[in-house]
PDB file of C-alpha atoms in Angstrom:
ATOM      1  CA  UNK A  49     176.634  50.049-108.838  1.00  0.00           C
ATOM      2  CA  UNK A  50     178.807  46.981-108.147  1.00  0.00           C
ATOM      3  CA  UNK A  51     178.992  45.862-104.512  1.00  0.00           C
ATOM      4  CA  UNK A  52     182.660  46.722-104.000  1.00  0.00           C
ATOM      5  CA  UNK A  53     182.109  50.165-105.495  1.00  0.00           C
ATOM      6  CA  UNK A  54     179.285  50.730-102.970  1.00  0.00           C
ATOM      7  CA  UNK A  55     181.686  49.989-100.115  1.00  0.00           C
ATOM      8  CA  UNK A  56     184.306  52.347-101.572  1.00  0.00           C
ATOM      9  CA  UNK A  57     181.639  55.040-101.852  1.00  0.00           C
ATOM     10  CA  UNK A  58     180.653  54.577 -98.185  1.00  0.00           C
ATOM     11  CA  UNK A  59     184.268  54.709 -97.058  1.00  0.00           C
ATOM     12  CA  UNK A  60     184.922  57.855 -99.100  1.00  0.00           C
ATOM     13  CA  UNK A  61     182.344  59.662 -96.970  1.00  0.00           C
ATOM     14  CA  UNK A  62     184.158  58.935 -93.715  1.00  0.00           C
ATOM     15  CA  UNK A  63     186.601  61.380 -92.137  1.00  0.00           C
ATOM     16  CA  UNK A  64     190.164  60.362 -93.066  1.00  0.00           C
ATOM     17  CA  UNK A  65     191.051  59.135 -89.573  1.00  0.00           C
ATOM     18  CA  UNK A  66     187.926  56.942 -89.364  1.00  0.00           C
ATOM     19  CA  UNK A  67     188.471  55.568 -92.866  1.00  0.00           C
ATOM     20  CA  UNK A  68     192.069  54.628 -92.002  1.00  0.00           C
ATOM     21  CA  UNK A  69     190.914  52.913 -88.786  1.00  0.00           C
ATOM     22  CA  UNK A  70     188.264  50.970 -90.723  1.00  0.00           C
ATOM     23  CA  UNK A  71     190.742  49.867 -93.400  1.00  0.00           C
ATOM     24  CA  UNK A  72     193.256  48.878 -90.719  1.00  0.00           C
ATOM     25  CA  UNK A  73     190.616  46.711 -89.028  1.00  0.00           C
ATOM     26  CA  UNK A  74     189.177  45.398 -92.310  1.00  0.00           C
ATOM     27  CA  UNK A  75     191.749  45.639 -95.123  1.00  0.00           C
ATOM     28  CA  UNK A  76     190.168  45.066 -98.531  1.00  0.00           C
ATOM     29  CA  UNK A  77     190.253  41.361 -99.541  1.00  0.00           C
ATOM     30  CA  UNK A  78     191.463  40.398 -96.024  1.00  0.00           C
ATOM     31  CA  UNK A  79     189.865  36.935 -96.292  1.00  0.00           C
ATOM     32  CA  UNK A  80     192.285  36.090 -99.104  1.00  0.00           C
ATOM     33  CA  UNK A  81     195.392  36.788 -97.033  1.00  0.00           C
ATOM     34  CA  UNK A  82     194.551  35.402 -93.586  1.00  0.00           C
ATOM     35  CA  UNK A  83     192.085  33.278 -91.636  1.00  0.00           C
ATOM     36  CA  UNK A  84     188.853  34.981 -90.659  1.00  0.00           C
ATOM     37  CA  UNK A  85     188.083  35.137 -86.946  1.00  0.00           C
ATOM     38  CA  UNK A  86     184.630  34.197 -85.682  1.00  0.00           C
ATOM     39  CA  UNK A  87     182.529  37.352 -85.617  1.00  0.00           C
ATOM     40  CA  UNK A  88     184.764  39.279 -88.001  1.00  0.00           C
ATOM     41  CA  UNK A  89     182.305  39.198 -90.905  1.00  0.00           C
ATOM     42  CA  UNK A  90     179.463  39.977 -88.484  1.00  0.00           C
ATOM     43  CA  UNK A  91     181.414  43.097 -87.499  1.00  0.00           C
ATOM     44  CA  UNK A  92     182.067  44.057 -91.110  1.00  0.00           C
ATOM     45  CA  UNK A  93     178.408  43.532 -92.057  1.00  0.00           C
ATOM     46  CA  UNK A  94     177.192  45.562 -89.085  1.00  0.00           C
ATOM     47  CA  UNK A  95     179.673  48.348 -89.873  1.00  0.00           C
ATOM     48  CA  UNK A  96     178.491  48.521 -93.490  1.00  0.00           C
ATOM     49  CA  UNK A  97     174.874  48.506 -92.321  1.00  0.00           C
ATOM     50  CA  UNK A  98     175.589  51.261 -89.780  1.00  0.00           C
ATOM     51  CA  UNK A  99     177.255  53.385 -92.459  1.00  0.00           C
ATOM     52  CA  UNK A 100     174.074  53.186 -94.539  1.00  0.00           C
ATOM     53  CA  UNK A 101     174.742  50.506 -97.154  1.00  0.00           C
ATOM     54  CA  UNK A 102     171.057  49.570 -96.932  1.00  0.00           C
ATOM     55  CA  UNK A 103     168.382  52.005 -95.884  1.00  0.00           C
ATOM     56  CA  UNK A 104     166.055  51.578 -92.935  1.00  0.00           C
ATOM     57  CA  UNK A 105     162.477  52.088 -94.021  1.00  0.00           C
ATOM     58  CA  UNK A 106     160.520  54.337 -91.687  1.00  0.00           C
ATOM     59  CA  UNK A 107     161.303  55.511 -88.174  1.00  0.00           C
ATOM     60  CA  UNK A 108     162.255  53.017 -85.509  1.00  0.00           C
ATOM     61  CA  UNK A 109     162.280  53.947 -81.853  1.00  0.00           C
ATOM     62  CA  UNK A 110     162.045  52.110 -78.558  1.00  0.00           C
ATOM     63  CA  UNK A 111     161.097  48.445 -78.879  1.00  0.00           C
ATOM     64  CA  UNK A 112     160.933  48.680 -82.683  1.00  0.00           C
ATOM     65  CA  UNK A 113     164.517  49.944 -82.781  1.00  0.00           C
ATOM     66  CA  UNK A 114     165.672  47.106 -80.502  1.00  0.00           C
ATOM     67  CA  UNK A 115     163.803  44.563 -82.631  1.00  0.00           C
ATOM     68  CA  UNK A 116     165.272  45.935 -85.885  1.00  0.00           C
ATOM     69  CA  UNK A 117     168.791  45.862 -84.412  1.00  0.00           C
ATOM     70  CA  UNK A 118     168.336  42.258 -83.219  1.00  0.00           C
ATOM     71  CA  UNK A 119     167.067  41.328 -86.684  1.00  0.00           C
ATOM     72  CA  UNK A 120     170.093  42.979 -88.278  1.00  0.00           C
ATOM     73  CA  UNK A 121     172.475  41.069 -85.995  1.00  0.00           C
ATOM     74  CA  UNK A 122     170.788  37.815 -87.076  1.00  0.00           C
ATOM     75  CA  UNK A 123     171.209  38.824 -90.732  1.00  0.00           C
ATOM     76  CA  UNK A 124     174.899  39.560 -90.111  1.00  0.00           C
ATOM     77  CA  UNK A 125     175.361  36.165 -88.456  1.00  0.00           C
ATOM     78  CA  UNK A 126     173.684  34.457 -91.418  1.00  0.00           C
ATOM     79  CA  UNK A 127     175.986  36.362 -93.770  1.00  0.00           C
ATOM     80  CA  UNK A 128     179.020  35.140 -91.830  1.00  0.00           C
ATOM     81  CA  UNK A 129     177.761  31.544 -91.859  1.00  0.00           C
ATOM     82  CA  UNK A 130     177.063  31.754 -95.603  1.00  0.00           C
ATOM     83  CA  UNK A 131     180.660  32.814 -96.233  1.00  0.00           C
ATOM     84  CA  UNK A 132     181.537  29.113 -95.909  1.00  0.00           C
ATOM     85  CA  UNK A 133     179.121  28.254 -98.730  1.00  0.00           C
ATOM     86  CA  UNK A 134     178.977  28.870-102.456  1.00  0.00           C
ATOM     87  CA  UNK A 135     175.775  30.913-102.246  1.00  0.00           C
ATOM     88  CA  UNK A 136     173.722  33.061 -99.871  1.00  0.00           C
ATOM     89  CA  UNK A 137     170.015  32.619-100.730  1.00  0.00           C
ATOM     90  CA  UNK A 138     167.323  34.872 -99.271  1.00  0.00           C
ATOM     91  CA  UNK A 139     163.981  36.555 -99.925  1.00  0.00           C
ATOM     92  CA  UNK A 140     165.358  39.775 -98.359  1.00  0.00           C
ATOM     93  CA  UNK A 141     166.807  42.139-101.000  1.00  0.00           C
ATOM     94  CA  UNK A 142     168.522  44.314 -98.381  1.00  0.00           C
ATOM     95  CA  UNK A 143     170.179  41.300 -96.723  1.00  0.00           C
ATOM     96  CA  UNK A 144     171.369  40.136-100.147  1.00  0.00           C
ATOM     97  CA  UNK A 145     172.814  43.569-100.908  1.00  0.00           C
ATOM     98  CA  UNK A 146     174.596  43.655 -97.544  1.00  0.00           C
ATOM     99  CA  UNK A 147     175.896  40.101 -98.024  1.00  0.00           C
ATOM    100  CA  UNK A 148     177.141  40.850-101.529  1.00  0.00           C
ATOM    101  CA  UNK A 149     179.048  43.924-100.314  1.00  0.00           C
ATOM    102  CA  UNK A 150     180.479  42.039 -97.328  1.00  0.00           C
ATOM    103  CA  UNK A 151     181.662  39.135 -99.484  1.00  0.00           C
ATOM    104  CA  UNK A 152     183.106  41.413-102.182  1.00  0.00           C
ATOM    105  CA  UNK A 153     185.008  43.625 -99.741  1.00  0.00           C
ATOM    106  CA  UNK A 154     186.351  40.663 -97.740  1.00  0.00           C
ATOM    107  CA  UNK A 155     187.450  38.963-100.966  1.00  0.00           C
ATOM    108  CA  UNK A 156     185.152  35.954-100.719  1.00  0.00           C
ATOM    109  CA  UNK A 157     183.679  34.143-103.716  1.00  0.00           C
ATOM    110  CA  UNK A 158     180.261  33.489-102.107  1.00  0.00           C
ATOM    111  CA  UNK A 159     177.477  34.646-104.444  1.00  0.00           C
ATOM    112  CA  UNK A 160     174.062  36.006-103.464  1.00  0.00           C
ATOM    113  CA  UNK A 161     170.676  35.060-104.864  1.00  0.00           C
ATOM    114  CA  UNK A 162     167.353  36.739-104.093  1.00  0.00           C
ATOM    115  CA  UNK A 163     164.300  34.487-104.244  1.00  0.00           C
ATOM    116  CA  UNK A 164     161.038  35.923-105.563  1.00  0.00           C
ATOM    117  CA  UNK A 165     157.800  35.234-103.732  1.00  0.00           C
ATOM    118  CA  UNK A 166     155.028  34.085-106.066  1.00  0.00           C
ATOM    119  CA  UNK A 167     152.088  36.485-106.311  1.00  0.00           C
ATOM    120  CA  UNK A 168     149.057  35.480-104.242  1.00  0.00           C
ATOM    121  CA  UNK A 169     146.434  33.579-106.169  1.00  0.00           C
ATOM    122  CA  UNK A 170     143.214  35.533-106.689  1.00  0.00           C
ATOM    123  CA  UNK A 171     140.055  34.164-105.081  1.00  0.00           C
ATOM    124  CA  UNK A 172     137.213  33.020-107.264  1.00  0.00           C
ATOM    125  CA  UNK A 173     134.272  35.489-107.116  1.00  0.00           C
ATOM    126  CA  UNK A 174     131.895  32.602-106.278  1.00  0.00           C
ATOM    127  CA  UNK A 175     133.963  31.301-103.373  1.00  0.00           C
ATOM    128  CA  UNK A 176     134.548  33.175-100.138  1.00  0.00           C
ATOM    129  CA  UNK A 177     138.247  33.695 -99.273  1.00  0.00           C
ATOM    130  CA  UNK A 178     137.794  31.530 -96.153  1.00  0.00           C
ATOM    131  CA  UNK A 179     135.676  28.471 -95.543  1.00  0.00           C
ATOM    132  CA  UNK A 180     132.680  29.118 -93.259  1.00  0.00           C
ATOM    133  CA  UNK A 181     133.158  28.024 -89.667  1.00  0.00           C
TER     134      UNK A 181
END
């Protein structure tokens, strides 16, 4: 599903009053009609994340929940910084999906690219995986 369509799908699940408030705060393609304030794309990214654009894997409580939230805020800040660039490059598929949706909804031309990690090289059967100490 295209990124903008994902955002429309999320918004369609909101109660009408909440959807109107969201669209008033973040009108579609708002970056094409006015200057973006510092933190505005962070807010949009966090809102899309909170609405479930990308799924959390597993259960997070206590310190894990705090750590995951802090990590998500850093991702949102990186997304905002990348909005000034031609491309957002990451190893994180979820961050790329969130960035792509944020850029598409805001009306920005920044593209996303997910890097692939090379597979680990197998160890030779004659050599131990680590050198002896």
